[in-house]
Short mmCIF file of C-alpha atoms in Angstrom, two decimals:
data_model
loop_
_atom_site.label_atom_id
_atom_site.label_comp_id
_atom_site.label_asym_id
_atom_site.label_seq_id
_atom_site.Cartn_x
_atom_site.Cartn_y
_atom_site.Cartn_z
CA MET A 14 15.79 -21.63 0.67
CA SER A 15 14.31 -18.25 1.44
CA ILE A 16 14.30 -15.04 3.46
CA LYS A 17 12.71 -15.21 6.90
CA LEU A 18 11.24 -12.08 8.44
CA LEU A 19 10.87 -12.83 12.14
CA ALA A 20 8.28 -11.03 14.28
CA THR A 21 8.84 -9.79 17.84
CA LEU A 22 5.55 -9.72 19.74
CA SER A 23 4.82 -7.59 22.78
CA LEU A 24 2.54 -8.94 25.51
CA SER A 25 -0.37 -6.79 24.37
CA LEU A 26 -0.23 -8.34 20.89
CA LEU A 27 -0.58 -11.82 22.35
CA LEU A 28 -3.87 -11.04 24.10
CA TRP A 29 -6.18 -11.44 21.12
CA GLY A 30 -9.92 -10.76 21.16
CA CYS A 31 -12.15 -13.80 20.88
CA GLY A 32 -13.98 -15.02 17.78
CA GLY A 33 -15.76 -12.68 15.41
CA GLY A 34 -17.30 -10.40 18.02
CA GLY A 35 -16.15 -8.22 20.86
CA ASP A 36 -17.08 -7.03 24.33
CA SER A 37 -18.30 -3.46 23.91
CA SER A 38 -17.20 -2.69 27.47
CA ARG A 39 -13.58 -3.52 26.60
CA THR A 40 -11.79 -1.27 24.17
CA ALA A 41 -8.54 -0.80 22.27
CA THR A 42 -6.93 2.30 20.80
CA ILE A 43 -5.80 2.60 17.19
CA ASP A 44 -3.84 5.01 15.03
CA LEU A 45 -4.20 4.88 11.25
CA SER A 46 -1.99 6.35 8.53
CA VAL A 47 -1.43 5.95 4.79
CA SER A 48 1.73 5.34 2.74
CA ASP A 49 2.72 4.32 -0.77
CA ALA A 50 5.22 2.22 -2.67
CA PRO A 51 6.60 3.84 -5.87
CA VAL A 52 4.66 3.76 -9.15
CA ASP A 53 5.90 4.50 -12.66
CA SER A 54 4.92 7.38 -14.95
CA ALA A 55 2.90 9.63 -12.66
CA GLN A 56 3.47 13.05 -11.11
CA LYS A 57 0.54 12.84 -8.67
CA VAL A 58 -1.89 10.16 -7.53
CA CYS A 59 -4.59 12.11 -5.70
CA ILE A 60 -7.24 10.14 -3.83
CA ALA A 61 -10.30 11.89 -2.39
CA VAL A 62 -10.94 10.23 1.00
CA SER A 63 -14.41 10.92 2.42
CA GLY A 64 -14.45 8.46 5.32
CA ILE A 65 -13.34 5.22 6.99
CA SER A 66 -15.37 2.43 8.56
CA LEU A 67 -14.72 -0.83 10.42
CA HIS A 68 -16.98 -3.86 9.96
CA ARG A 69 -17.37 -7.04 12.02
CA SER A 70 -18.64 -8.84 8.92
CA SER A 71 -17.50 -8.46 5.34
CA GLN A 72 -21.16 -8.75 4.31
CA GLY A 73 -23.60 -5.85 4.55
CA ASN A 74 -23.04 -2.18 5.25
CA GLN A 75 -23.55 -2.05 9.02
CA ALA A 76 -20.39 -0.49 10.48
CA GLU A 77 -19.14 -1.09 14.01
CA LYS A 78 -17.25 2.21 13.91
CA SER A 79 -17.01 4.93 11.28
CA TRP A 80 -15.34 8.29 10.74
CA SER A 81 -16.33 11.04 8.31
CA SER A 82 -13.88 13.39 6.62
CA ALA A 83 -14.37 15.79 9.57
CA ALA A 84 -12.65 13.26 11.87
CA LEU A 85 -9.56 12.82 9.69
CA LEU A 86 -6.38 14.65 10.57
CA ASN A 87 -5.05 17.55 8.51
CA THR A 88 -8.36 18.29 6.77
CA ASP A 89 -6.95 21.69 5.81
CA GLU A 90 -4.15 20.10 3.75
CA ASP A 91 -4.79 18.94 0.20
CA ASP A 92 -1.26 17.97 -0.90
CA ASP A 93 -1.63 20.45 -3.79
CA CYS A 94 -4.26 18.15 -5.33
CA THR A 95 -7.18 20.58 -5.64
CA PRO A 96 -7.39 21.54 -9.35
CA ASP A 97 -7.04 25.26 -10.08
CA ASP A 98 -10.46 25.34 -11.71
CA SER A 99 -12.38 23.86 -8.74
CA SER A 100 -12.63 23.60 -4.95
CA ILE A 101 -13.55 20.86 -2.47
CA PRO A 102 -17.22 21.27 -1.49
CA ASP A 103 -18.55 21.37 2.07
CA ALA A 104 -21.46 18.98 1.50
CA ASN A 105 -22.65 18.95 5.13
CA PHE A 106 -22.23 22.69 5.72
CA ASP A 107 -20.30 21.94 8.92
CA GLY A 108 -17.12 23.79 8.01
CA TYR A 109 -15.27 20.66 6.92
CA PRO A 110 -14.47 19.59 3.36
CA ASP A 111 -16.56 16.80 1.84
CA PHE A 112 -13.36 14.78 1.41
CA VAL A 113 -9.65 15.01 2.16
CA TYR A 114 -7.20 14.98 -0.74
CA ILE A 115 -4.08 12.83 -0.36
CA ASP A 116 -1.32 12.64 -2.97
CA LEU A 117 -0.01 9.12 -2.44
CA LEU A 118 3.27 9.93 -4.19
CA LYS A 119 4.19 12.25 -1.30
CA TYR A 120 4.31 9.32 1.13
CA GLN A 121 6.95 6.98 -0.28
CA GLY A 122 10.29 5.81 1.04
CA GLY A 123 9.00 5.06 4.52
CA ASP A 124 6.99 8.28 4.92
CA ALA A 125 3.31 8.20 5.92
CA ARG A 126 0.40 10.59 6.44
CA ALA A 127 -1.65 10.23 9.62
CA LEU A 128 -5.42 9.86 9.24
CA LEU A 129 -6.57 8.94 12.76
CA THR A 130 -4.85 8.95 16.14
CA GLY A 131 -5.90 7.72 19.55
CA GLU A 132 -9.27 6.44 18.33
CA VAL A 133 -11.05 4.12 20.78
CA ILE A 134 -12.83 1.07 19.32
CA PRO A 135 -14.41 -2.08 20.83
CA ALA A 136 -11.91 -4.92 21.25
CA GLY A 137 -12.26 -8.01 19.08
CA SER A 138 -12.10 -9.09 15.45
CA TYR A 139 -12.85 -6.89 12.44
CA GLN A 140 -13.32 -8.57 9.09
CA GLN A 141 -13.02 -5.48 6.95
CA LEU A 142 -11.74 -1.92 6.87
CA ARG A 143 -13.44 0.20 4.24
CA LEU A 144 -11.83 3.33 2.85
CA GLN A 145 -14.34 5.64 1.18
CA VAL A 146 -12.63 7.14 -1.88
CA ARG A 147 -14.54 9.32 -4.36
CA ASP A 148 -14.67 7.84 -7.84
CA GLY A 149 -12.96 10.01 -10.44
CA SER A 150 -15.87 10.07 -12.87
CA SER A 151 -16.60 13.67 -11.84
CA GLN A 152 -14.43 16.52 -10.63
CA PRO A 153 -13.17 17.39 -8.16
CA SER A 154 -12.50 13.80 -7.08
CA SER A 155 -9.74 11.19 -7.40
CA TYR A 156 -7.34 11.53 -10.32
CA VAL A 157 -3.84 10.87 -11.65
CA LEU A 158 -1.57 13.55 -13.08
CA ASN A 159 0.47 11.58 -15.59
CA ASP A 160 3.94 12.26 -16.97
CA LYS A 161 2.38 14.19 -19.87
CA ASN A 162 0.83 16.65 -17.40
CA GLU A 163 -2.65 15.29 -18.16
CA ARG A 164 -5.25 14.94 -15.39
CA VAL A 165 -6.72 11.44 -15.81
CA PRO A 166 -9.69 10.16 -13.73
CA LEU A 167 -8.93 7.55 -11.08
CA ARG A 168 -11.94 5.24 -10.90
CA VAL A 169 -13.01 3.61 -7.61
CA PRO A 170 -16.12 1.43 -8.15
CA SER A 171 -18.90 2.22 -5.63
CA ASP A 172 -16.65 4.89 -4.05
CA VAL A 173 -15.10 2.38 -1.65
CA LEU A 174 -12.03 0.17 -1.22
CA LYS A 175 -12.93 -2.91 0.84
CA LEU A 176 -9.75 -4.03 2.61
CA HIS A 177 -9.01 -6.85 5.04
CA GLY A 178 -9.46 -6.30 8.75
CA PHE A 179 -7.56 -7.08 11.94
CA ASP A 180 -7.84 -8.21 15.56
CA VAL A 181 -7.34 -5.89 18.52
CA ALA A 182 -7.01 -6.90 22.16
CA ALA A 183 -8.57 -5.05 25.10
CA ASP A 184 -6.40 -2.21 26.41
CA GLY A 185 -3.99 -2.51 23.47
CA HIS A 186 -2.71 0.41 21.40
CA TYR A 187 -2.16 -0.40 17.74
CA GLN A 188 -0.64 1.53 14.87
CA PHE A 189 -2.14 0.44 11.57
CA GLN A 190 -1.16 1.67 8.15
CA LEU A 191 -2.74 1.49 4.70
CA GLU A 192 0.10 0.68 2.34
CA PHE A 193 -0.75 1.35 -1.32
CA GLU A 194 1.28 -0.85 -3.67
CA LEU A 195 0.35 1.23 -6.70
CA ARG A 196 2.20 -0.96 -9.19
CA HIS A 197 -0.26 -3.68 -8.10
CA ALA A 198 -3.34 -1.57 -7.44
CA MET A 199 -3.47 1.08 -10.17
CA VAL A 200 -4.07 -0.02 -13.75
CA LEU A 201 -5.00 1.65 -17.02
CA PRO A 202 -7.62 -0.59 -18.70
CA SER A 203 -7.72 -0.90 -22.47
CA SER A 204 -10.99 1.08 -22.48
CA GLY A 205 -8.87 4.16 -21.85
CA ASN A 206 -11.50 5.99 -19.79
CA GLY A 207 -9.28 6.44 -16.76
CA TYR A 208 -7.13 4.54 -14.29
CA LEU A 209 -8.70 1.95 -12.00
CA LEU A 210 -7.76 1.65 -8.32
CA LYS A 211 -8.14 -1.95 -7.11
CA PRO A 212 -8.24 -3.02 -3.45
CA ASN A 213 -6.01 -6.07 -3.93
CA GLY A 214 -2.99 -3.75 -4.09
CA VAL A 215 -3.67 -2.09 -0.71
CA ARG A 216 -2.49 -3.74 2.52
CA VAL A 217 -3.59 -3.06 6.09
CA ILE A 218 -0.40 -3.52 8.10
CA GLU A 219 0.55 -3.15 11.73
CA ALA A 220 3.32 -0.56 11.59
CA GLU A 221 5.22 -1.88 14.61
CA ARG A 222 5.52 -5.38 13.13
CA VAL A 223 7.19 -4.63 9.81
CA GLY A 224 10.74 -4.15 8.61
CA THR A 225 12.70 -2.75 5.66
CA ILE A 226 14.86 -4.64 3.20
CA TYR A 227 17.32 -2.45 1.36
CA GLY A 228 20.56 -3.02 -0.46
CA ASN A 229 22.78 -2.65 -3.49
CA VAL A 230 22.77 -4.43 -6.85
CA ASP A 231 25.89 -5.39 -8.77
CA GLU A 232 25.97 -3.29 -11.94
CA ARG A 233 27.12 -6.28 -14.02
CA LEU A 234 23.79 -8.05 -13.64
CA CYS A 235 21.01 -7.95 -16.27
CA GLY A 236 23.64 -7.78 -18.98
CA GLY A 237 25.03 -4.59 -17.47
CA ASP A 238 21.72 -2.72 -17.97
CA LEU A 239 19.69 -2.15 -14.78
CA SER A 240 17.57 0.69 -16.21
CA ALA A 241 14.43 -1.52 -16.28
CA ALA A 242 15.29 -3.74 -13.32
CA GLY A 243 13.31 -4.21 -10.12
CA ILE A 244 13.30 -6.19 -6.89
CA TYR A 245 10.34 -8.56 -6.36
CA LEU A 246 9.45 -10.12 -3.00
CA TYR A 247 7.71 -13.48 -3.46
CA PRO A 248 6.09 -15.76 -0.88
CA ALA A 249 8.39 -18.68 -0.14
CA THR A 250 5.46 -20.96 -1.04
CA ALA A 251 5.45 -19.71 -4.64
CA THR A 252 6.17 -22.51 -7.10
CA ASP A 253 6.55 -20.22 -10.09
CA TYR A 254 7.62 -16.57 -10.27
CA LYS A 255 4.95 -14.46 -11.99
CA GLY A 256 4.32 -10.75 -12.58
CA LEU A 257 1.88 -8.25 -11.10
CA TYR A 258 -1.25 -9.52 -12.87
CA TYR A 259 -4.05 -10.40 -10.45
CA ASP A 260 -6.63 -12.96 -11.60
CA THR A 261 -9.90 -11.34 -10.53
CA SER A 262 -11.91 -14.39 -11.64
CA SER A 263 -10.21 -16.67 -9.13
CA GLY A 264 -9.20 -14.05 -6.59
CA THR A 265 -5.66 -15.43 -6.46
CA SER A 266 -2.22 -14.42 -7.64
CA SER A 267 1.13 -16.17 -7.86
CA GLY A 268 2.83 -12.82 -8.25
CA PRO A 269 5.00 -10.83 -5.83
CA VAL A 270 3.89 -9.52 -2.46
CA GLN A 271 5.84 -6.29 -2.98
CA THR A 272 7.96 -4.77 -5.73
CA THR A 273 10.20 -1.78 -6.29
CA LEU A 274 12.35 -0.58 -9.16
CA VAL A 275 16.13 -0.49 -8.87
CA GLN A 276 17.42 3.06 -8.46
CA ALA A 277 20.47 4.42 -10.30
CA PRO A 278 23.46 5.73 -8.34
CA ASP A 279 22.85 9.13 -6.79
CA PRO A 280 24.57 11.47 -4.29
CA GLY A 281 23.28 9.33 -1.42
CA ASN A 282 24.45 5.99 -2.82
CA ALA A 283 27.22 5.36 -5.33
CA SER A 284 25.79 1.96 -6.29
CA TYR A 285 22.56 0.77 -7.90
CA HIS A 286 20.20 0.31 -4.96
CA TYR A 287 16.65 -0.45 -3.80
CA ALA A 288 14.42 -0.47 -0.71
CA LEU A 289 11.31 -2.45 0.19
CA HIS A 290 9.49 -0.81 3.10
CA TYR A 291 6.83 -2.21 5.43
CA VAL A 292 7.70 -5.87 4.89
CA GLU A 293 5.50 -7.99 7.15
CA ALA A 294 6.66 -10.97 9.16
CA GLY A 295 6.91 -14.04 6.95
CA THR A 296 9.14 -16.15 4.73
CA TYR A 297 10.01 -14.87 1.27
CA ASP A 298 12.16 -15.23 -1.82
CA LEU A 299 13.82 -12.00 -2.99
CA ALA A 300 14.44 -11.79 -6.74
CA LEU A 301 16.10 -9.34 -9.13
CA VAL A 302 13.85 -8.93 -12.21
CA CYS A 303 15.64 -7.44 -15.23
CA ASN A 304 12.48 -6.43 -17.15
CA ALA A 305 10.39 -5.16 -14.22
CA ALA A 306 9.59 -1.79 -15.87
CA GLU A 307 7.58 -3.67 -18.51
CA ASP A 308 5.34 -5.27 -15.89
CA ASN A 309 1.90 -4.00 -14.86
CA ALA A 310 -1.20 -5.40 -13.19
CA GLU A 311 -2.92 -5.93 -16.57
CA ALA A 312 -0.03 -7.80 -18.22
CA THR A 313 -1.43 -11.34 -18.30
CA THR A 314 1.47 -12.79 -20.29
CA PHE A 315 4.39 -11.04 -18.59
CA GLU A 316 7.29 -13.36 -17.74
CA PRO A 317 9.83 -11.99 -15.24
CA SER A 318 13.46 -12.23 -16.25
CA ILE A 319 15.11 -13.31 -13.00
CA PRO A 320 18.89 -13.73 -13.04
CA VAL A 321 19.44 -14.15 -9.28
CA THR A 322 17.59 -14.72 -6.00
CA ILE A 323 18.77 -14.02 -2.46
CA GLN A 324 18.35 -16.84 0.04
CA ASP A 325 18.92 -17.75 3.68
CA GLU A 326 18.63 -14.29 5.25
CA ALA A 327 16.91 -13.98 8.65
CA PHE A 328 16.15 -10.66 10.32
CA ASP A 329 13.90 -8.91 12.79
CA PRO A 330 11.23 -6.51 11.38
CA ALA A 331 12.29 -3.83 13.82
CA ALA A 332 15.77 -3.74 12.25
CA LEU A 333 17.05 -2.61 8.87
CA LEU A 334 18.57 -5.33 6.70
CA LEU A 335 21.19 -4.52 4.11
CA VAL A 336 21.24 -7.10 1.31
CA ASP A 337 23.86 -7.04 -1.41
CA ILE A 338 22.91 -8.73 -4.69
CA PRO A 339 26.24 -9.85 -6.18
CA ALA A 340 26.93 -10.90 -9.72
CA SER A 341 26.22 -14.58 -10.29
#
């Protein structure tokens, strides 16, 4: 018993490239943007993006296609991330900044920031997309402005996030998006020397093949206290509901695909409410978790308190689905 998210495929999406390679004489066009799902206890999450590359193989550093910061859109915008006591260097002396600052918290609730548009690439299969992000060990570079107004380094090992790839067919035009699930991806290790940004919380999604689940939550649930509650989207294959912790030793997780915290009534909605954006085609279980605010990607012993799940809802990703979570 689960939610089904049904995909509608256009003809161009059915004409896949063959195998792991591609015909360099046949090309596709891609757009790429970045967005974010909400995270707790931060005023800014500023990533310093210095480039993007596409790789046929996940091994080695040979890129099929790459873009420097000069090729990214809106290089003159820094989302108010540049610290007052520094400036972004022009390392190549070409008039472009060494990296582009993006405050991920500005691109929530279905918003996105464009990085590339109309870029032509060889058709075929790509095993990996790599986002070059400057490690926060020095400044200016990636950092988090926490709720205490402290600027905390955001560490990115080797200055790169290695993400999964995609297939593109000849003559197709694709809109891809990097969706940062910061509650999954950003952790504060016990060492205390800065946040860590992990690639397992960043998804490469095809923007035209996703949908939004949003709805209201009965205020009587969770003992009448929804202040720490969240909505968790689990794969229908999950046999046990777990939290955000990702087991790096095994590379697997039985946790949620996406999460969001329940929002209190506001001028736009008189009820407790939530929204999960960019939900990919698939089959899921949707659960209300009463203690979601206590969860984080380092909490190995967290046990979700789940009073109710929503089942048997089918919808198209191009449509908006309103789901009411009633009292059980």
